[in-house]
Amino acid sequence: MINAQKVFQANIQQANELGFLYDHLSETLALPQNFDDLLRSQIVNTVSAFDKLMHDLIRIGMVKIFENQRVPTNRYLNEAVSIKHLPALAGGGATPPAISFEEIVREKLSVMSFQDPKKVGEGLSFIWSEEQKWYQIAQGLAMTDKDAKLKLRLIVTRRNAIVHEADLDPVTNQKQGITRMEATDISNFILALGNRIFELVK
């Protein structure tokens, strides 16, 4: 799982570089338009990095359970697998069963999103039996679980407004304001959140 964390941290760093580019352009170029869309891209890429981390941790964790290297969770045990996959999982073929299982998991997870706090908790249930997941996560962030979930929900709402609504205010039809501090705060929170989840489930 350590590779998943390294990829996540690298993706966050790349997202943060958009903020540094914003600083450079804002300070050196006197143009009529601003460079706020760089900050919007930073937020979108930051949330995408977190979503990918969640997919990676869940996939890797499920494969480890399959290989008897982790304790299975109730959700893992109750997850349905199509009969068509049984021959590949039974062994004896050209592809090792664990590789076949990983492809099954990858396909299953490909239609899921792990951004909303509820979806994050549900996804972690595949590999982590902890009942009070957000309580444990928030403890490492020096927050209450309610505040941590609210903050993530607000970040995802803003990300969705950028991606699906061009970040336009529904009343004025003008782009919503965004600041460098806001983008940085979001990146810092998501980085801390991802690292905390990794430490809990690794």
PDB file of C-alpha atoms in Angstrom:
ATOM      1  CA  MET A   1       0.000   0.000   0.000  1.00  0.00           C
ATOM      2  CA  ILE A   2       2.970   2.294   0.438  1.00  0.00           C
ATOM      3  CA  ASN A   3       3.122   2.803  -3.328  1.00  0.00           C
ATOM      4  CA  ALA A   4      -0.489   3.999  -3.298  1.00  0.00           C
ATOM      5  CA  GLN A   5       0.424   6.623  -0.711  1.00  0.00           C
ATOM      6  CA  LYS A   6       3.468   7.732  -2.701  1.00  0.00           C
ATOM      7  CA  VAL A   7       1.366   8.128  -5.846  1.00  0.00           C
ATOM      8  CA  PHE A   8      -1.203  10.098  -3.854  1.00  0.00           C
ATOM      9  CA  GLN A   9       1.403  12.444  -2.420  1.00  0.00           C
ATOM     10  CA  ALA A  10       2.938  12.974  -5.861  1.00  0.00           C
ATOM     11  CA  ASN A  11      -0.491  13.775  -7.306  1.00  0.00           C
ATOM     12  CA  ILE A  12      -1.146  16.294  -4.545  1.00  0.00           C
ATOM     13  CA  GLN A  13       2.248  17.888  -5.219  1.00  0.00           C
ATOM     14  CA  GLN A  14       1.391  18.211  -8.913  1.00  0.00           C
ATOM     15  CA  ALA A  15      -1.925  19.805  -7.996  1.00  0.00           C
ATOM     16  CA  ASN A  16      -0.131  22.255  -5.705  1.00  0.00           C
ATOM     17  CA  GLU A  17       2.181  23.259  -8.539  1.00  0.00           C
ATOM     18  CA  LEU A  18      -0.837  24.836 -10.221  1.00  0.00           C
ATOM     19  CA  GLY A  19      -1.040  27.134  -7.211  1.00  0.00           C
ATOM     20  CA  PHE A  20       2.622  28.033  -7.567  1.00  0.00           C
ATOM     21  CA  LEU A  21       2.033  28.740 -11.259  1.00  0.00           C
ATOM     22  CA  TYR A  22      -0.885  30.983 -10.276  1.00  0.00           C
ATOM     23  CA  ASP A  23       1.433  32.926  -7.943  1.00  0.00           C
ATOM     24  CA  HIS A  24       4.064  33.356 -10.641  1.00  0.00           C
ATOM     25  CA  LEU A  25       1.677  34.495 -13.348  1.00  0.00           C
ATOM     26  CA  SER A  26      -0.226  36.821 -11.028  1.00  0.00           C
ATOM     27  CA  GLU A  27       2.986  38.487  -9.887  1.00  0.00           C
ATOM     28  CA  THR A  28       4.745  38.785 -13.242  1.00  0.00           C
ATOM     29  CA  LEU A  29       2.032  39.342 -15.868  1.00  0.00           C
ATOM     30  CA  ALA A  30      -0.213  42.369 -16.037  1.00  0.00           C
ATOM     31  CA  LEU A  31      -3.161  41.038 -18.024  1.00  0.00           C
ATOM     32  CA  PRO A  32      -6.820  42.028 -17.941  1.00  0.00           C
ATOM     33  CA  GLN A  33      -7.944  38.498 -17.079  1.00  0.00           C
ATOM     34  CA  ASN A  34      -6.997  36.684 -13.897  1.00  0.00           C
ATOM     35  CA  PHE A  35      -5.655  33.185 -13.466  1.00  0.00           C
ATOM     36  CA  ASP A  36      -8.290  31.871 -11.056  1.00  0.00           C
ATOM     37  CA  ASP A  37      -8.984  28.813 -13.201  1.00  0.00           C
ATOM     38  CA  LEU A  38      -5.572  27.485 -12.159  1.00  0.00           C
ATOM     39  CA  LEU A  39      -6.838  27.429  -8.576  1.00  0.00           C
ATOM     40  CA  ARG A  40     -10.016  25.686  -9.680  1.00  0.00           C
ATOM     41  CA  SER A  41      -7.902  23.081 -11.444  1.00  0.00           C
ATOM     42  CA  GLN A  42      -5.851  22.659  -8.291  1.00  0.00           C
ATOM     43  CA  ILE A  43      -9.018  21.800  -6.347  1.00  0.00           C
ATOM     44  CA  VAL A  44     -10.278  19.389  -9.008  1.00  0.00           C
ATOM     45  CA  ASN A  45      -6.935  17.595  -9.233  1.00  0.00           C
ATOM     46  CA  THR A  46      -6.634  17.428  -5.441  1.00  0.00           C
ATOM     47  CA  VAL A  47      -9.996  15.704  -5.068  1.00  0.00           C
ATOM     48  CA  SER A  48      -9.140  13.382  -7.957  1.00  0.00           C
ATOM     49  CA  ALA A  49      -5.905  12.416  -6.185  1.00  0.00           C
ATOM     50  CA  PHE A  50      -7.893  11.493  -3.079  1.00  0.00           C
ATOM     51  CA  ASP A  51     -10.420   9.477  -5.073  1.00  0.00           C
ATOM     52  CA  LYS A  52      -7.597   7.541  -6.728  1.00  0.00           C
ATOM     53  CA  LEU A  53      -5.972   6.866  -3.362  1.00  0.00           C
ATOM     54  CA  MET A  54      -9.219   5.420  -2.071  1.00  0.00           C
ATOM     55  CA  HIS A  55      -9.580   3.178  -5.129  1.00  0.00           C
ATOM     56  CA  ASP A  56      -5.990   1.989  -4.769  1.00  0.00           C
ATOM     57  CA  LEU A  57      -6.191   1.271  -1.032  1.00  0.00           C
ATOM     58  CA  ILE A  58      -9.459  -0.611  -1.364  1.00  0.00           C
ATOM     59  CA  ARG A  59      -8.277  -2.650  -4.348  1.00  0.00           C
ATOM     60  CA  ILE A  60      -4.958  -3.561  -2.754  1.00  0.00           C
ATOM     61  CA  GLY A  61      -6.626  -4.360   0.563  1.00  0.00           C
ATOM     62  CA  MET A  62      -9.189  -6.635  -1.054  1.00  0.00           C
ATOM     63  CA  VAL A  63      -6.492  -8.526  -2.937  1.00  0.00           C
ATOM     64  CA  LYS A  64      -4.562  -8.983   0.313  1.00  0.00           C
ATOM     65  CA  ILE A  65      -7.690 -10.417   1.924  1.00  0.00           C
ATOM     66  CA  PHE A  66      -8.068 -12.764  -1.055  1.00  0.00           C
ATOM     67  CA  GLU A  67      -4.479 -13.898  -0.502  1.00  0.00           C
ATOM     68  CA  ASN A  68      -5.114 -14.404   3.247  1.00  0.00           C
ATOM     69  CA  GLN A  69      -2.799 -11.533   4.189  1.00  0.00           C
ATOM     70  CA  ARG A  70      -5.567  -9.454   5.803  1.00  0.00           C
ATOM     71  CA  VAL A  71      -8.571 -10.327   7.936  1.00  0.00           C
ATOM     72  CA  PRO A  72     -11.756 -10.279   5.828  1.00  0.00           C
ATOM     73  CA  THR A  73     -14.484  -7.778   6.652  1.00  0.00           C
ATOM     74  CA  ASN A  74     -18.203  -8.464   6.626  1.00  0.00           C
ATOM     75  CA  ARG A  75     -18.697  -6.372   3.519  1.00  0.00           C
ATOM     76  CA  TYR A  76     -15.911  -8.203   1.730  1.00  0.00           C
ATOM     77  CA  LEU A  77     -17.425 -11.560   2.630  1.00  0.00           C
ATOM     78  CA  ASN A  78     -20.894 -10.500   1.484  1.00  0.00           C
ATOM     79  CA  GLU A  79     -19.818  -8.967  -1.832  1.00  0.00           C
ATOM     80  CA  ALA A  80     -21.223 -10.859  -4.811  1.00  0.00           C
ATOM     81  CA  VAL A  81     -18.989 -12.190  -7.585  1.00  0.00           C
ATOM     82  CA  SER A  82     -20.465 -13.225 -10.918  1.00  0.00           C
ATOM     83  CA  ILE A  83     -20.400 -16.955 -11.687  1.00  0.00           C
ATOM     84  CA  LYS A  84     -18.550 -16.214 -14.920  1.00  0.00           C
ATOM     85  CA  HIS A  85     -15.482 -15.305 -12.833  1.00  0.00           C
ATOM     86  CA  LEU A  86     -15.356 -18.568 -10.868  1.00  0.00           C
ATOM     87  CA  PRO A  87     -13.126 -20.531 -13.300  1.00  0.00           C
ATOM     88  CA  ALA A  88     -10.468 -17.794 -13.208  1.00  0.00           C
ATOM     89  CA  LEU A  89     -10.572 -17.741  -9.398  1.00  0.00           C
ATOM     90  CA  ALA A  90     -10.394 -21.516  -9.040  1.00  0.00           C
ATOM     91  CA  GLY A  91      -6.809 -21.673 -10.294  1.00  0.00           C
ATOM     92  CA  GLY A  92      -5.197 -23.897 -12.831  1.00  0.00           C
ATOM     93  CA  GLY A  93      -5.349 -21.309 -15.612  1.00  0.00           C
ATOM     94  CA  ALA A  94      -2.612 -19.251 -17.209  1.00  0.00           C
ATOM     95  CA  THR A  95      -3.397 -16.254 -14.974  1.00  0.00           C
ATOM     96  CA  PRO A  96      -2.843 -16.567 -11.215  1.00  0.00           C
ATOM     97  CA  PRO A  97      -6.139 -16.323  -9.249  1.00  0.00           C
ATOM     98  CA  ALA A  98      -4.978 -13.223  -7.351  1.00  0.00           C
ATOM     99  CA  ILE A  99      -4.374 -11.372 -10.622  1.00  0.00           C
ATOM    100  CA  SER A 100      -7.798 -12.400 -11.901  1.00  0.00           C
ATOM    101  CA  PHE A 101      -9.381 -11.308  -8.630  1.00  0.00           C
ATOM    102  CA  GLU A 102      -7.650  -7.936  -8.811  1.00  0.00           C
ATOM    103  CA  GLU A 103      -9.109  -7.354 -12.285  1.00  0.00           C
ATOM    104  CA  ILE A 104     -12.566  -8.224 -10.968  1.00  0.00           C
ATOM    105  CA  VAL A 105     -12.142  -5.749  -8.108  1.00  0.00           C
ATOM    106  CA  ARG A 106     -10.786  -3.075 -10.439  1.00  0.00           C
ATOM    107  CA  GLU A 107     -13.820  -3.475 -12.706  1.00  0.00           C
ATOM    108  CA  LYS A 108     -16.219  -3.331  -9.753  1.00  0.00           C
ATOM    109  CA  LEU A 109     -14.604  -0.216  -8.290  1.00  0.00           C
ATOM    110  CA  SER A 110     -14.406   1.569 -11.652  1.00  0.00           C
ATOM    111  CA  VAL A 111     -18.055   2.619 -11.409  1.00  0.00           C
ATOM    112  CA  MET A 112     -17.726   3.836  -7.816  1.00  0.00           C
ATOM    113  CA  SER A 113     -16.643   7.217  -6.519  1.00  0.00           C
ATOM    114  CA  PHE A 114     -15.059   7.709  -3.110  1.00  0.00           C
ATOM    115  CA  GLN A 115     -15.353  11.434  -2.465  1.00  0.00           C
ATOM    116  CA  ASP A 116     -18.470  11.933  -0.343  1.00  0.00           C
ATOM    117  CA  PRO A 117     -17.828  11.014   3.329  1.00  0.00           C
ATOM    118  CA  LYS A 118     -20.550   8.352   3.292  1.00  0.00           C
ATOM    119  CA  LYS A 119     -19.067   6.727   0.183  1.00  0.00           C
ATOM    120  CA  VAL A 120     -15.604   6.872   1.744  1.00  0.00           C
ATOM    121  CA  GLY A 121     -16.869   4.992   4.790  1.00  0.00           C
ATOM    122  CA  GLU A 122     -18.691   2.433   2.646  1.00  0.00           C
ATOM    123  CA  GLY A 123     -15.617   1.864   0.504  1.00  0.00           C
ATOM    124  CA  LEU A 124     -13.350   1.399   3.504  1.00  0.00           C
ATOM    125  CA  SER A 125     -15.765  -1.255   4.794  1.00  0.00           C
ATOM    126  CA  PHE A 126     -14.380  -3.602   2.142  1.00  0.00           C
ATOM    127  CA  ILE A 127     -11.040  -3.692   3.964  1.00  0.00           C
ATOM    128  CA  TRP A 128     -11.527  -2.146   7.436  1.00  0.00           C
ATOM    129  CA  SER A 129     -13.936  -3.502  10.052  1.00  0.00           C
ATOM    130  CA  GLU A 130     -13.787  -0.433  12.311  1.00  0.00           C
ATOM    131  CA  GLU A 131     -17.338   0.669  13.191  1.00  0.00           C
ATOM    132  CA  GLN A 132     -16.528   4.300  13.965  1.00  0.00           C
ATOM    133  CA  LYS A 133     -14.443   4.990  10.888  1.00  0.00           C
ATOM    134  CA  TRP A 134     -14.849   8.752  10.745  1.00  0.00           C
ATOM    135  CA  TYR A 135     -14.229   9.068  14.469  1.00  0.00           C
ATOM    136  CA  GLN A 136     -10.874   7.322  14.017  1.00  0.00           C
ATOM    137  CA  ILE A 137     -10.043   9.342  10.902  1.00  0.00           C
ATOM    138  CA  ALA A 138     -10.929  12.682  12.485  1.00  0.00           C
ATOM    139  CA  GLN A 139      -8.882  11.979  15.623  1.00  0.00           C
ATOM    140  CA  GLY A 140      -5.717  12.111  13.542  1.00  0.00           C
ATOM    141  CA  LEU A 141      -6.816  15.427  12.033  1.00  0.00           C
ATOM    142  CA  ALA A 142      -7.508  17.079  15.410  1.00  0.00           C
ATOM    143  CA  MET A 143     -11.155  17.459  14.377  1.00  0.00           C
ATOM    144  CA  THR A 144     -14.498  15.995  15.318  1.00  0.00           C
ATOM    145  CA  ASP A 145     -15.890  13.422  12.918  1.00  0.00           C
ATOM    146  CA  LYS A 146     -18.787  15.784  12.188  1.00  0.00           C
ATOM    147  CA  ASP A 147     -16.438  18.637  11.230  1.00  0.00           C
ATOM    148  CA  ALA A 148     -14.175  16.393   9.151  1.00  0.00           C
ATOM    149  CA  LYS A 149     -17.111  14.994   7.180  1.00  0.00           C
ATOM    150  CA  LEU A 150     -18.609  18.458   6.701  1.00  0.00           C
ATOM    151  CA  LYS A 151     -15.323  19.851   5.424  1.00  0.00           C
ATOM    152  CA  LEU A 152     -14.905  17.032   2.918  1.00  0.00           C
ATOM    153  CA  ARG A 153     -18.518  17.382   1.798  1.00  0.00           C
ATOM    154  CA  LEU A 154     -18.066  21.127   1.185  1.00  0.00           C
ATOM    155  CA  ILE A 155     -14.862  20.500  -0.766  1.00  0.00           C
ATOM    156  CA  VAL A 156     -16.566  17.927  -2.962  1.00  0.00           C
ATOM    157  CA  THR A 157     -19.521  20.263  -3.496  1.00  0.00           C
ATOM    158  CA  ARG A 158     -17.138  22.971  -4.701  1.00  0.00           C
ATOM    159  CA  ARG A 159     -15.296  20.485  -6.905  1.00  0.00           C
ATOM    160  CA  ASN A 160     -18.595  19.413  -8.454  1.00  0.00           C
ATOM    161  CA  ALA A 161     -19.586  23.036  -9.065  1.00  0.00           C
ATOM    162  CA  ILE A 162     -16.314  23.564 -10.931  1.00  0.00           C
ATOM    163  CA  VAL A 163     -16.548  20.368 -12.969  1.00  0.00           C
ATOM    164  CA  HIS A 164     -20.263  20.269 -13.715  1.00  0.00           C
ATOM    165  CA  GLU A 165     -21.384  23.904 -13.551  1.00  0.00           C
ATOM    166  CA  ALA A 166     -18.281  25.841 -14.657  1.00  0.00           C
ATOM    167  CA  ASP A 167     -18.231  27.241 -11.093  1.00  0.00           C
ATOM    168  CA  LEU A 168     -20.986  29.698 -12.038  1.00  0.00           C
ATOM    169  CA  ASP A 169     -23.210  31.276  -9.409  1.00  0.00           C
ATOM    170  CA  PRO A 170     -26.768  30.152 -10.256  1.00  0.00           C
ATOM    171  CA  VAL A 171     -28.169  33.631  -9.552  1.00  0.00           C
ATOM    172  CA  THR A 172     -25.623  35.980 -11.136  1.00  0.00           C
ATOM    173  CA  ASN A 173     -24.274  33.529 -13.728  1.00  0.00           C
ATOM    174  CA  GLN A 174     -20.807  34.799 -12.817  1.00  0.00           C
ATOM    175  CA  LYS A 175     -17.944  32.598 -11.655  1.00  0.00           C
ATOM    176  CA  GLN A 176     -17.804  32.166  -7.905  1.00  0.00           C
ATOM    177  CA  GLY A 177     -14.867  33.800  -6.188  1.00  0.00           C
ATOM    178  CA  ILE A 178     -11.847  31.734  -5.283  1.00  0.00           C
ATOM    179  CA  THR A 179      -8.661  32.576  -3.413  1.00  0.00           C
ATOM    180  CA  ARG A 180      -5.186  31.130  -3.235  1.00  0.00           C
ATOM    181  CA  MET A 181      -5.728  30.521   0.490  1.00  0.00           C
ATOM    182  CA  GLU A 182      -8.882  28.499  -0.205  1.00  0.00           C
ATOM    183  CA  ALA A 183      -7.144  26.257  -2.733  1.00  0.00           C
ATOM    184  CA  THR A 184      -4.172  25.757  -0.404  1.00  0.00           C
ATOM    185  CA  ASP A 185      -6.403  24.927   2.559  1.00  0.00           C
ATOM    186  CA  ILE A 186      -8.253  22.323   0.496  1.00  0.00           C
ATOM    187  CA  SER A 187      -4.996  20.734  -0.687  1.00  0.00           C
ATOM    188  CA  ASN A 188      -3.600  20.628   2.847  1.00  0.00           C
ATOM    189  CA  PHE A 189      -6.756  19.067   4.254  1.00  0.00           C
ATOM    190  CA  ILE A 190      -7.028  16.421   1.540  1.00  0.00           C
ATOM    191  CA  LEU A 191      -3.339  15.534   1.920  1.00  0.00           C
ATOM    192  CA  ALA A 192      -3.743  15.116   5.681  1.00  0.00           C
ATOM    193  CA  LEU A 193      -6.964  13.150   5.207  1.00  0.00           C
ATOM    194  CA  GLY A 194      -5.443  10.757   2.689  1.00  0.00           C
ATOM    195  CA  ASN A 195      -2.341  10.189   4.806  1.00  0.00           C
ATOM    196  CA  ARG A 196      -4.479   9.555   7.894  1.00  0.00           C
ATOM    197  CA  ILE A 197      -6.629   6.970   6.109  1.00  0.00           C
ATOM    198  CA  PHE A 198      -3.501   5.262   4.786  1.00  0.00           C
ATOM    199  CA  GLU A 199      -2.048   4.991   8.287  1.00  0.00           C
ATOM    200  CA  LEU A 200      -5.265   3.431   9.572  1.00  0.00           C
ATOM    201  CA  VAL A 201      -5.688   0.787   6.889  1.00  0.00           C
ATOM    202  CA  LYS A 202      -2.140  -0.024   5.740  1.00  0.00           C
TER     203      LYS A 202
END
